[in-house]
Coordinates of N, CA and C in Angstrom, one line a residue:
X1 N -45.3 21.6 -13.7 CA -43.9 21.9 -14.0 C -43.6 21.7 -15.4
X2 N -43.0 22.7 -16.1 CA -42.7 22.5 -17.5 C -41.7 21.4 -17.7
X3 N -41.8 20.7 -18.8 CA -40.9 19.6 -19.2 C -40.8 18.5 -18.2
X4 N -41.9 18.3 -17.5 CA -42.0 17.2 -16.5 C -42.0 15.9 -17.2
X5 N -41.3 14.9 -16.7 CA -41.4 13.5 -17.2 C -41.9 12.6 -16.1
X6 N -42.7 13.2 -15.2 CA -43.3 12.4 -14.1 C -44.2 11.3 -14.7
X7 N -44.1 10.1 -14.1 CA -44.8 8.9 -14.5 C -44.4 8.4 -15.8
X8 N -43.3 8.8 -16.3 CA -42.8 8.3 -17.6 C -41.6 7.4 -17.4
X9 N -41.5 6.4 -18.3 CA -40.3 5.5 -18.2 C -39.5 5.7 -19.5
X10 N -38.2 6.0 -19.2 CA -37.3 6.3 -20.3 C -36.1 5.3 -20.4
X11 N -35.8 4.8 -21.6 CA -34.7 4.0 -21.8 C -33.6 4.8 -22.5
X12 N -32.4 4.8 -22.0 CA -31.3 5.6 -22.5 C -30.1 4.7 -22.8
X13 N -29.7 4.5 -24.0 CA -28.6 3.6 -24.3 C -27.3 4.4 -24.2
X14 N -26.3 3.8 -23.7 CA -25.0 4.4 -23.4 C -25.1 5.5 -22.4
X15 N -26.0 5.3 -21.4 CA -26.2 6.3 -20.4 C -25.3 6.3 -19.2
X16 N -24.2 5.5 -19.3 CA -23.2 5.5 -18.2 C -22.2 6.6 -18.2
X17 N -22.0 7.3 -19.3 CA -21.0 8.3 -19.4 C -21.4 9.4 -20.4
X18 N -20.6 10.5 -20.4 CA -20.8 11.5 -21.4 C -22.2 12.1 -21.5
X19 N -22.6 12.3 -22.8 CA -23.9 12.9 -23.1 C -25.0 12.0 -22.5
X20 N -24.9 10.7 -22.7 CA -25.9 9.8 -22.2 C -26.1 9.9 -20.7
X21 N -25.0 10.0 -19.9 CA -25.1 10.2 -18.5 C -25.8 11.5 -18.1
X22 N -25.5 12.6 -18.8 CA -26.2 13.8 -18.6 C -27.7 13.7 -18.9
X23 N -28.0 13.0 -20.0 CA -29.5 12.8 -20.3 C -30.1 12.0 -19.2
X24 N -29.5 11.0 -18.7 CA -30.0 10.1 -17.7 C -30.3 10.9 -16.4
X25 N -29.3 11.7 -16.0 CA -29.5 12.5 -14.8 C -30.6 13.6 -14.9
X26 N -30.6 14.2 -16.1 CA -31.6 15.3 -16.4 C -33.0 14.7 -16.4
X27 N -33.2 13.6 -17.1 CA -34.5 12.9 -17.2 C -35.0 12.5 -15.8
X28 N -34.1 11.9 -15.0 CA -34.5 11.4 -13.7 C -34.9 12.6 -12.8
X29 N -34.1 13.7 -12.9 CA -34.4 14.9 -12.1 C -35.8 15.5 -12.4
X30 N -36.3 15.2 -13.7 CA -37.6 15.7 -14.1 C -38.7 14.6 -13.9
X31 N -38.3 13.6 -13.1 CA -39.4 12.6 -12.7 C -39.5 11.3 -13.4
X32 N -38.6 11.1 -14.4 CA -38.7 9.9 -15.2 C -38.1 8.7 -14.4
X33 N -38.6 7.5 -14.6 CA -37.9 6.3 -14.2 C -36.9 6.0 -15.4
X34 N -35.6 6.0 -15.1 CA -34.6 5.8 -16.1 C -34.0 4.4 -16.2
X35 N -34.0 3.8 -17.3 CA -33.3 2.5 -17.5 C -32.1 2.8 -18.4
X36 N -30.9 2.5 -17.9 CA -29.7 2.7 -18.6 C -29.2 1.4 -19.2
X37 N -29.1 1.4 -20.5 CA -28.5 0.2 -21.2 C -27.1 0.5 -21.6
X38 N -26.1 -0.2 -21.1 CA -24.7 0.1 -21.4 C -23.9 -1.2 -21.4
X39 N -22.8 -1.2 -22.2 CA -21.8 -2.3 -22.1 C -21.0 -2.2 -20.9
X40 N -20.8 -0.9 -20.4 CA -20.0 -0.7 -19.2 C -21.0 -0.6 -18.1
X41 N -21.2 -1.8 -17.5 CA -22.2 -1.9 -16.4 C -21.8 -1.1 -15.2
X42 N -20.5 -1.1 -14.9 CA -20.1 -0.3 -13.7 C -20.4 1.1 -13.8
X43 N -20.1 1.7 -15.0 CA -20.4 3.1 -15.3 C -21.9 3.4 -15.2
X44 N -22.7 2.4 -15.7 CA -24.2 2.6 -15.6 C -24.6 2.6 -14.2
X45 N -24.0 1.7 -13.4 CA -24.4 1.6 -11.9 C -24.0 2.8 -11.2
X46 N -22.9 3.4 -11.5 CA -22.5 4.7 -10.9 C -23.5 5.8 -11.2
X47 N -24.0 5.8 -12.5 CA -25.0 6.8 -12.8 C -26.3 6.6 -12.0
X48 N -26.6 5.3 -11.9 CA -27.8 5.0 -11.1 C -27.7 5.5 -9.6
X49 N -26.5 5.3 -9.1 CA -26.3 5.7 -7.7 C -26.4 7.3 -7.6
X50 N -25.9 8.0 -8.6 CA -26.1 9.5 -8.6 C -27.5 9.9 -8.7
X51 N -28.3 9.2 -9.5 CA -29.7 9.4 -9.6 C -30.4 9.2 -8.3
X52 N -30.1 8.0 -7.7 CA -30.8 7.7 -6.5 C -30.4 8.6 -5.3
X53 N -29.2 9.1 -5.4 CA -28.8 10.1 -4.3 C -29.6 11.4 -4.4
X54 N -30.1 11.7 -5.6 CA -31.0 12.8 -5.8 C -32.5 12.4 -5.7
X55 N -32.8 11.3 -5.1 CA -34.1 10.8 -4.9 C -34.8 10.4 -6.2
X56 N -34.0 10.1 -7.2 CA -34.6 9.7 -8.5 C -34.7 8.2 -8.6
X57 N -35.2 7.7 -9.7 CA -35.4 6.2 -9.9 C -34.7 5.8 -11.1
X58 N -33.9 4.8 -11.0 CA -33.1 4.3 -12.2 C -32.7 2.8 -12.0
X59 N -32.4 2.2 -13.1 CA -31.9 0.8 -13.1 C -30.8 0.7 -14.2
X60 N -29.8 -0.1 -14.0 CA -28.8 -0.3 -14.9 C -28.9 -1.7 -15.6
X61 N -28.7 -1.8 -16.9 CA -28.8 -3.1 -17.6 C -27.6 -3.3 -18.4
X62 N -26.9 -4.4 -18.3 CA -25.8 -4.7 -19.2 C -26.4 -5.1 -20.5
X63 N -26.0 -4.3 -21.5 CA -26.6 -4.5 -22.9 C -25.6 -4.2 -24.0
X64 N -25.6 -5.1 -25.0 CA -24.9 -4.8 -26.2 C -25.9 -4.5 -27.3
X65 N -26.0 -3.2 -27.6 CA -27.1 -2.8 -28.5 C -27.0 -3.4 -29.9
X66 N -25.8 -3.9 -30.2 CA -25.7 -4.6 -31.5 C -26.2 -6.0 -31.5
X67 N -26.6 -6.5 -30.4 CA -27.1 -7.9 -30.2 C -28.6 -7.8 -30.1
X68 N -29.4 -8.1 -31.1 CA -30.8 -8.0 -31.1 C -31.5 -8.8 -30.0
X69 N -31.0 -10.0 -29.8 CA -31.6 -10.9 -28.8 C -31.4 -10.3 -27.4
X70 N -30.2 -9.8 -27.2 CA -29.9 -9.1 -25.9 C -30.9 -7.9 -25.7
X71 N -31.0 -7.1 -26.7 CA -31.8 -5.9 -26.7 C -33.3 -6.3 -26.4
X72 N -33.8 -7.3 -27.2 CA -35.2 -7.7 -27.0 C -35.5 -8.2 -25.6
X73 N -34.6 -9.0 -25.1 CA -34.8 -9.5 -23.7 C -34.9 -8.4 -22.7
X74 N -34.0 -7.4 -22.8 CA -34.0 -6.3 -21.8 C -35.3 -5.4 -22.0
X75 N -35.6 -5.1 -23.2 CA -36.8 -4.3 -23.5 C -38.1 -5.0 -22.9
X76 N -38.2 -6.2 -23.2 CA -39.3 -7.0 -22.7 C -39.3 -7.0 -21.1
X77 N -38.2 -7.2 -20.5 CA -38.1 -7.2 -19.1 C -38.6 -5.8 -18.5
X78 N -38.1 -4.7 -19.1 CA -38.5 -3.4 -18.7 C -40.0 -3.2 -18.9
X79 N -40.5 -3.7 -20.0 CA -42.0 -3.5 -20.3 C -42.9 -4.3 -19.4
X80 N -42.4 -5.3 -18.8 CA -43.1 -6.1 -17.8 C -43.3 -5.3 -16.5
X81 N -42.3 -4.4 -16.3 CA -42.4 -3.6 -15.0 C -43.3 -2.3 -15.2
X82 N -43.2 -1.7 -16.4 CA -44.0 -0.5 -16.6 C -44.0 -0.2 -18.1
X83 N -45.0 0.6 -18.5 CA -45.1 0.9 -19.9 C -43.9 1.8 -20.3
X84 N -43.3 1.6 -21.5 CA -42.2 2.4 -21.9 C -42.7 3.6 -22.7
X85 N -42.2 4.8 -22.4 CA -42.6 6.1 -23.0 C -41.6 6.7 -23.9
X86 N -40.3 6.5 -23.6 CA -39.2 7.3 -24.2 C -38.1 6.3 -24.5
X87 N -37.5 6.4 -25.7 CA -36.2 5.8 -26.0 C -35.3 6.8 -26.5
X88 N -34.1 6.9 -25.9 CA -33.0 7.8 -26.4 C -31.9 6.9 -26.9
X89 N -31.7 6.9 -28.2 CA -30.6 6.1 -28.8 C -29.3 6.9 -28.8
X90 N -28.6 6.8 -27.7 CA -27.4 7.6 -27.5 C -26.1 6.8 -27.8
X91 N -26.1 5.5 -27.5 CA -24.9 4.6 -27.6 C -24.3 4.7 -29.0
X92 N -23.0 4.9 -29.1 CA -22.3 5.0 -30.3 C -20.8 5.0 -30.2
X93 N -20.1 4.7 -31.2 CA -18.7 4.7 -31.2 C -18.1 5.6 -32.3
X94 N -16.9 6.1 -32.2 CA -16.3 7.0 -33.1 C -15.2 6.3 -33.9
X95 N -14.8 7.0 -35.0 CA -13.7 6.4 -35.8 C -13.1 7.6 -36.6
X96 N -11.8 7.6 -36.6 CA -11.0 8.6 -37.4 C -10.4 7.9 -38.6
X97 N -10.6 8.5 -39.8 CA -10.0 7.9 -41.0 C -10.8 8.2 -42.3
X98 N -10.0 8.2 -43.4 CA -10.6 8.3 -44.7 C -11.1 6.9 -45.2
X99 N -11.6 6.9 -46.4 CA -12.0 5.6 -47.0 C -10.8 4.7 -47.1
X100 N -9.7 5.3 -47.4 CA -8.5 4.5 -47.7 C -7.9 3.9 -46.4
X101 N -8.1 4.6 -45.3 CA -7.5 4.1 -44.0 C -8.5 3.4 -43.1
X102 N -9.8 3.2 -43.7 CA -10.8 2.5 -42.9 C -10.8 1.1 -43.4
X103 N -10.6 0.2 -42.4 CA -10.6 -1.3 -42.8 C -12.0 -1.8 -42.7
X104 N -12.2 -3.0 -43.3 CA -13.5 -3.6 -43.3 C -14.0 -3.9 -41.9
X105 N -13.0 -4.3 -41.0 CA -13.4 -4.5 -39.6 C -13.9 -3.2 -38.9
X106 N -13.3 -2.1 -39.3 CA -13.8 -0.8 -38.7 C -15.2 -0.6 -39.2
X107 N -15.5 -0.8 -40.5 CA -16.8 -0.5 -41.0 C -17.8 -1.4 -40.3
X108 N -17.5 -2.7 -40.2 CA -18.4 -3.6 -39.6 C -18.7 -3.2 -38.1
X109 N -17.7 -2.8 -37.4 CA -17.9 -2.5 -36.0 C -18.8 -1.2 -35.9
X110 N -18.5 -0.2 -36.7 CA -19.3 1.0 -36.6 C -20.7 0.8 -37.1
X111 N -20.9 -0.1 -38.1 CA -22.3 -0.4 -38.5 C -23.0 -1.1 -37.4
X112 N -22.4 -2.1 -36.8 CA -23.1 -2.9 -35.8 C -23.6 -2.0 -34.6
X113 N -22.7 -1.1 -34.2 CA -23.1 -0.3 -33.0 C -24.0 0.9 -33.4
X114 N -23.5 1.7 -34.3 CA -24.1 3.0 -34.6 C -25.4 2.9 -35.4
X115 N -25.5 1.9 -36.3 CA -26.7 1.7 -37.1 C -27.6 0.6 -36.6
X116 N -27.0 -0.6 -36.6 CA -27.8 -1.8 -36.1 C -28.3 -1.6 -34.7
X117 N -27.4 -0.9 -33.9 CA -27.9 -0.7 -32.5 C -29.1 0.2 -32.4
X118 N -29.2 1.2 -33.2 CA -30.3 2.1 -33.2 C -31.5 1.3 -33.8
X119 N -31.3 0.6 -34.8 CA -32.4 -0.3 -35.4 C -32.9 -1.2 -34.4
X120 N -32.0 -1.9 -33.7 CA -32.5 -3.0 -32.7 C -33.3 -2.3 -31.6
X121 N -32.9 -1.2 -31.0 CA -33.6 -0.6 -29.9 C -34.9 0.0 -30.4
X122 N -34.9 0.7 -31.5 CA -36.1 1.3 -32.0 C -37.2 0.3 -32.3
X123 N -36.7 -0.8 -33.0 CA -37.7 -1.8 -33.4 C -38.4 -2.4 -32.2
X124 N -37.6 -2.7 -31.1 CA -38.1 -3.3 -29.9 C -39.1 -2.4 -29.2
X125 N -38.7 -1.1 -29.2 CA -39.6 -0.1 -28.5 C -40.8 0.2 -29.2
X126 N -40.7 0.3 -30.5 CA -41.9 0.6 -31.3 C -43.1 -0.4 -31.1
X127 N -42.7 -1.6 -30.9 CA -43.8 -2.6 -30.6 C -44.5 -2.3 -29.3
X128 N -43.7 -1.8 -28.3 CA -44.2 -1.5 -27.0 C -45.0 -0.2 -27.1
X129 N -44.5 0.8 -27.9 CA -45.2 2.1 -28.1 C -46.6 1.9 -28.7
X130 N -46.6 1.0 -29.7 CA -47.9 0.7 -30.3 C -48.9 0.2 -29.4
X131 N -48.5 -0.7 -28.5 CA -49.4 -1.2 -27.4 C -49.9 -0.1 -26.5
X132 N -49.0 0.8 -26.3 CA -49.3 1.9 -25.3 C -49.9 3.2 -25.9
X133 N -50.2 3.1 -27.3 CA -50.8 4.2 -28.0 C -49.9 5.4 -28.1
X134 N -48.6 5.2 -28.2 CA -47.7 6.3 -28.4 C -46.4 6.2 -27.7
X135 N -45.4 7.1 -28.1 CA -44.1 7.1 -27.5 C -43.2 8.1 -28.2
X136 N -42.0 8.2 -27.7 CA -41.0 9.2 -28.3 C -39.7 8.5 -28.5
X137 N -39.1 8.6 -29.7 CA -37.7 8.2 -29.9 C -36.9 9.4 -30.2
X138 N -35.7 9.5 -29.6 CA -34.8 10.5 -29.9 C -33.4 9.9 -30.2
X139 N -32.9 10.1 -31.4 CA -31.7 9.6 -31.9 C -30.6 10.6 -31.9
X140 N -29.4 10.2 -31.4 CA -28.2 11.1 -31.4 C -27.5 10.9 -32.7
X141 N -27.6 11.9 -33.6 CA -26.9 11.9 -34.8 C -25.6 12.7 -34.6
X142 N -25.2 13.5 -35.5 CA -24.0 14.3 -35.4 C -24.0 15.4 -36.5
X143 N -23.2 16.4 -36.2 CA -23.0 17.4 -37.3 C -22.4 16.6 -38.5
X144 N -21.7 15.5 -38.3 CA -21.1 14.7 -39.4 C -22.2 14.1 -40.3
X145 N -23.4 14.1 -39.8 CA -24.5 13.6 -40.7 C -25.0 14.7 -41.6
X146 N -24.6 15.9 -41.4 CA -25.1 17.1 -42.1 C -24.1 17.7 -43.1
X147 N -22.8 17.7 -42.7 CA -21.8 18.3 -43.5 C -20.6 17.4 -43.6
X148 N -19.7 17.6 -44.6 CA -18.5 16.8 -44.7 C -17.5 17.2 -43.7
X149 N -16.9 16.3 -43.0 CA -15.9 16.5 -42.0 C -14.7 15.6 -42.4
X150 N -13.5 16.2 -42.4 CA -12.3 15.4 -42.8 C -12.0 14.2 -41.8
X151 N -11.6 13.1 -42.4 CA -11.1 12.0 -41.7 C -12.3 11.3 -40.8
X152 N -13.5 11.4 -41.2 CA -14.6 10.8 -40.5 C -15.5 10.0 -41.4
X153 N -14.9 9.3 -42.4 CA -15.6 8.6 -43.4 C -16.7 7.6 -42.8
X154 N -16.2 6.7 -42.0 CA -17.1 5.6 -41.5 C -18.1 6.2 -40.5
X155 N -17.6 7.1 -39.6 CA -18.5 7.7 -38.6 C -19.6 8.5 -39.3
X156 N -19.2 9.3 -40.3 CA -20.2 10.1 -41.0 C -21.2 9.2 -41.7
X157 N -20.8 8.1 -42.3 CA -21.7 7.2 -42.9 C -22.7 6.7 -41.9
X158 N -22.3 6.3 -40.7 CA -23.2 5.7 -39.8 C -24.2 6.8 -39.2
X159 N -23.7 8.0 -39.0 CA -24.6 9.0 -38.5 C -25.5 9.6 -39.5
X160 N -25.1 9.5 -40.8 CA -26.1 9.8 -41.9 C -27.2 8.8 -41.9
X161 N -26.9 7.6 -41.6 CA -27.9 6.5 -41.6 C -28.8 6.8 -40.4
X162 N -28.3 7.2 -39.2 CA -29.1 7.5 -38.1 C -30.1 8.6 -38.4
X163 N -29.7 9.6 -39.2 CA -30.6 10.7 -39.5 C -31.7 10.2 -40.4
X164 N -31.4 9.4 -41.5 CA -32.4 9.0 -42.4 C -33.3 8.0 -41.7
X165 N -32.8 7.2 -40.8 CA -33.7 6.3 -40.0 C -34.7 7.1 -39.2
X166 N -34.2 8.2 -38.7 CA -35.1 9.1 -37.9 C -36.3 9.6 -38.8
X167 N -36.0 10.0 -40.0 CA -37.0 10.5 -40.9 C -38.0 9.4 -41.2
X168 N -37.5 8.2 -41.5 CA -38.3 7.1 -41.9 C -39.3 6.7 -40.8
X169 N -38.7 6.6 -39.6 CA -39.6 6.2 -38.4 C -40.7 7.2 -38.2
X170 N -40.3 8.5 -38.2 CA -41.3 9.6 -38.0 C -42.4 9.5 -39.0
X171 N -42.0 9.2 -40.3 CA -43.1 9.1 -41.3 C -43.9 7.9 -41.2
X172 N -43.3 6.8 -40.9 CA -44.1 5.5 -40.8 C -45.0 5.4 -39.6
X173 N -44.7 6.1 -38.5 CA -45.4 5.8 -37.3 C -46.1 7.1 -36.7
X174 N -46.3 8.1 -37.5 CA -47.0 9.3 -37.1 C -48.4 9.0 -36.7
X175 N -49.1 8.1 -37.4 CA -50.4 7.8 -37.1 C -50.6 6.9 -35.8
X176 N -49.4 6.4 -35.4 CA -49.5 5.6 -34.1 C -49.1 6.5 -32.9
X177 N -49.0 7.8 -33.1 CA -48.7 8.7 -32.1 C -47.3 8.5 -31.5
X178 N -46.4 8.1 -32.5 CA -45.0 7.9 -32.1 C -44.2 9.0 -32.8
X179 N -43.5 9.8 -32.0 CA -42.7 10.9 -32.5 C -41.2 10.4 -32.6
X180 N -40.5 10.9 -33.6 CA -39.1 10.5 -33.7 C -38.3 11.7 -34.2
X181 N -37.3 12.1 -33.4 CA -36.5 13.3 -33.8 C -35.0 12.9 -33.6
X182 N -34.2 13.8 -34.1 CA -32.7 13.6 -33.9 C -32.1 14.9 -33.4
X183 N -31.0 14.7 -32.7 CA -30.1 15.8 -32.3 C -28.8 15.6 -33.0
X184 N -28.2 16.7 -33.5 CA -26.9 16.6 -34.1 C -25.9 17.5 -33.4
X185 N -25.2 16.9 -32.4 CA -24.2 17.7 -31.6 C -23.0 18.0 -32.4
X186 N -22.4 19.1 -32.1 CA -21.0 19.4 -32.6 C -20.1 18.7 -31.6
X187 N -18.9 19.3 -31.4 CA -17.9 18.7 -30.5 C -18.4 19.1 -29.1
X188 N -18.5 18.1 -28.2 CA -19.0 18.2 -26.9 C -17.9 17.7 -25.9
X189 N -17.6 18.4 -24.9 CA -16.6 18.0 -23.9 C -17.0 16.9 -23.0
X190 N -16.5 15.7 -23.4 CA -16.9 14.5 -22.6 C -15.6 13.8 -22.3
X191 N -15.7 12.8 -21.4 CA -14.5 11.9 -21.1 C -13.8 11.3 -22.3
X192 N -14.7 11.0 -23.4 CA -14.1 10.5 -24.6 C -13.2 11.5 -25.3
X193 N -13.5 12.8 -25.3 CA -12.7 13.8 -25.9 C -11.3 13.9 -25.1
X194 N -11.4 13.9 -23.8 CA -10.2 13.9 -23.0 C -9.3 12.7 -23.3
X195 N -9.9 11.6 -23.4 CA -9.1 10.3 -23.6 C -8.5 10.4 -25.0
X196 N -9.3 10.9 -26.0 CA -8.7 11.0 -27.4 C -7.5 11.9 -27.4
X197 N -7.6 13.0 -26.7 CA -6.5 14.0 -26.7 C -5.3 13.4 -26.0
X198 N -5.5 12.8 -24.9 CA -4.4 12.2 -24.1 C -3.7 11.1 -24.9
X199 N -4.5 10.3 -25.7 CA -3.9 9.2 -26.4 C -3.1 9.6 -27.6
X200 N -3.7 10.6 -28.3 CA -3.1 11.0 -29.6 C -2.2 12.2 -29.6
X201 N -2.2 13.0 -28.5 CA -1.4 14.2 -28.4 C -0.8 14.3 -27.0
X202 N 0.0 13.3 -26.6 CA 0.6 13.3 -25.2 C 1.5 14.5 -25.1
X203 N 1.4 15.2 -24.0 CA 2.3 16.4 -23.7 C 1.7 17.7 -24.3
X204 N 0.7 17.5 -25.2 CA 0.1 18.7 -25.8 C -1.4 18.8 -25.6
X205 N -1.8 18.3 -24.4 CA -3.2 18.2 -24.1 C -3.9 19.6 -24.1
X206 N -3.3 20.5 -23.4 CA -3.9 21.8 -23.3 C -4.0 22.5 -24.6
X207 N -2.9 22.4 -25.4 CA -2.9 23.0 -26.7 C -3.9 22.5 -27.6
X208 N -4.1 21.1 -27.6 CA -5.1 20.5 -28.5 C -6.5 20.7 -28.1
X209 N -6.7 20.8 -26.7 CA -8.0 21.1 -26.2 C -8.5 22.5 -26.7
X210 N -7.6 23.4 -26.7 CA -7.9 24.8 -27.1 C -8.2 24.8 -28.6
X211 N -7.3 24.1 -29.4 CA -7.5 24.0 -30.8 C -8.8 23.4 -31.2
X212 N -9.2 22.3 -30.6 CA -10.5 21.7 -30.9 C -11.6 22.5 -30.5
X213 N -11.5 23.2 -29.4 CA -12.6 24.1 -28.9 C -12.8 25.2 -30.0
X214 N -11.8 25.7 -30.6 CA -11.9 26.8 -31.5 C -12.5 26.4 -32.9
X215 N -12.6 25.0 -33.1 CA -13.2 24.6 -34.3 C -14.7 24.9 -34.3
X216 N -15.3 25.1 -33.1 CA -16.7 25.5 -33.0 C -16.7 27.1 -33.1
X217 N -17.5 27.6 -34.0 CA -17.5 29.1 -34.1 C -17.8 29.9 -32.9
X218 N -18.5 29.2 -32.0 CA -18.9 29.9 -30.7 C -17.6 30.0 -29.8
X219 N -16.6 29.3 -30.1 CA -15.3 29.4 -29.4 C -15.1 28.4 -28.2
X220 N -16.0 27.5 -28.1 CA -15.8 26.4 -27.0 C -16.6 25.2 -27.4
X221 N -16.3 24.1 -26.7 CA -17.0 22.9 -26.9 C -18.4 23.0 -26.2
X222 N -19.3 22.2 -26.6 CA -20.5 22.1 -25.9 C -20.4 21.4 -24.6
X223 N -21.4 21.5 -23.7 CA -21.4 20.8 -22.5 C -22.5 19.7 -22.6
X224 N -22.2 18.5 -22.0 CA -23.2 17.4 -22.1 C -24.6 17.8 -21.5
X225 N -24.6 18.7 -20.5 CA -25.9 19.1 -20.0 C -26.7 20.0 -20.9
X226 N -26.0 20.7 -21.8 CA -26.7 21.5 -22.8 C -27.4 20.6 -23.8
X227 N -26.7 19.5 -24.2 CA -27.4 18.5 -25.1 C -28.6 17.8 -24.3
X228 N -28.3 17.6 -23.1 CA -29.4 16.9 -22.3 C -30.6 17.8 -22.1
X229 N -30.4 19.1 -22.0 CA -31.6 20.0 -21.9 C -32.4 20.0 -23.2
X230 N -31.7 19.9 -24.4 CA -32.5 19.8 -25.6 C -33.2 18.5 -25.7
X231 N -32.5 17.4 -25.3 CA -33.2 16.1 -25.3 C -34.4 16.1 -24.4
X232 N -34.3 16.8 -23.3 CA -35.5 16.8 -22.4 C -36.6 17.5 -23.1
X233 N -36.4 18.6 -23.7 CA -37.5 19.3 -24.4 C -38.1 18.4 -25.5
X234 N -37.3 17.8 -26.3 CA -37.8 17.0 -27.4 C -38.6 15.8 -27.0
X235 N -38.3 15.3 -25.8 CA -38.9 14.1 -25.3 C -40.1 14.4 -24.3
X236 N -40.3 15.7 -24.1 CA -41.4 16.1 -23.2 C -42.7 16.4 -24.0
X237 N -43.8 16.5 -23.2 CA -45.1 16.7 -23.9 C -45.1 18.1 -24.5
X238 N -44.3 19.0 -24.1 CA -44.2 20.4 -24.7 C -43.8 20.3 -26.1
X239 N -43.1 19.3 -26.5 CA -42.7 19.1 -27.9 C -43.6 18.2 -28.7
X240 N -44.8 18.1 -28.2 CA -45.8 17.2 -28.9 C -46.1 17.4 -30.3
X241 N -45.8 18.6 -30.8 CA -46.1 18.9 -32.2 C -44.8 18.8 -33.1
X242 N -43.8 18.2 -32.6 CA -42.5 18.1 -33.3 C -42.1 16.7 -33.6
X243 N -42.0 16.4 -34.8 CA -41.5 15.0 -35.2 C -40.9 15.1 -36.6
X244 N -39.9 14.2 -36.8 CA -39.2 14.1 -38.1 C -38.2 15.3 -38.3
X245 N -37.6 15.8 -37.2 CA -36.7 16.9 -37.4 C -35.4 16.6 -36.8
X246 N -34.3 17.2 -37.4 CA -33.0 17.1 -36.8 C -32.6 18.4 -36.2
X247 N -32.2 18.4 -35.0 CA -31.8 19.7 -34.3 C -30.3 19.7 -34.1
X248 N -29.6 20.6 -34.9 CA -28.1 20.8 -34.6 C -28.0 21.5 -33.3
X249 N -27.0 21.1 -32.5 CA -26.6 21.8 -31.3 C -25.1 21.8 -31.3
X250 N -24.5 22.9 -32.0 CA -23.2 22.8 -32.5 C -22.4 24.1 -32.4
X251 N -22.8 25.1 -31.6 CA -22.1 26.3 -31.5 C -21.9 27.0 -32.8
X252 N -22.8 26.8 -33.8 CA -22.8 27.5 -35.1 C -22.0 26.7 -36.1
X253 N -21.5 25.5 -35.8 CA -20.6 24.8 -36.7 C -21.2 24.6 -38.1
X254 N -22.4 24.1 -38.2 CA -23.0 23.9 -39.5 C -23.3 25.1 -40.3
X255 N -24.1 26.0 -39.7 CA -24.5 27.2 -40.4 C -23.4 28.2 -40.6
X256 N -22.5 28.3 -39.8 CA -21.4 29.4 -39.9 C -20.2 28.9 -40.6
X257 N -20.1 27.6 -40.9 CA -18.9 27.1 -41.6 C -19.3 26.6 -43.0
X258 N -20.5 26.7 -43.3 CA -20.9 26.2 -44.6 C -20.8 27.3 -45.7

């Protein structure tokens, strides 16, 4: 079967909702044993139940990716059960603001989750990958890491760092049979988007949803499962010749707006 992840163990951060949930469901459907690391343990457990309802295998782990000790303990626990083959660094937080409206606390919070979180998980898994003679890391970057977007100063900074970390890891560990790539999604319709619209545009939800959809040249937002399908390909053996690359999945946002 093409893109099979049978007999593989995958760790997915932020796998309890949105894009991470779709990646978790997709990977499990293709045979992977999925470990979901999430601060929202209830959401992670709900995803596990969905996976198990489809005869898949999954476990939920309460984890703060910004806490290196927490991350190391969980990765070691998983490694004692089975060899780790795949890490998807999906956990992240957003922020709206220019440099003037971004406070130091905002910068620290985004750095800790979006940058340090990726560093913590990748560092812990690379040690395991080297023991196992190989592995795959997939980082979720953003179109904001590739082009300038208004009012996304801190978010763009962190996603730019995710992208350059991807290139560095791919370069440093290619001889260890460790592949590292990134995905740069445009606007994807997730519960986060719905919550953002409801909070900031009460009474105008439908109008703002349509306006945000039209910011993508293709005329709609992406679907989480579309990002998950790309993630599946990049983490499968069929993508064994691909490393150190960033894949936009953005409805033409980067190429048609530049």
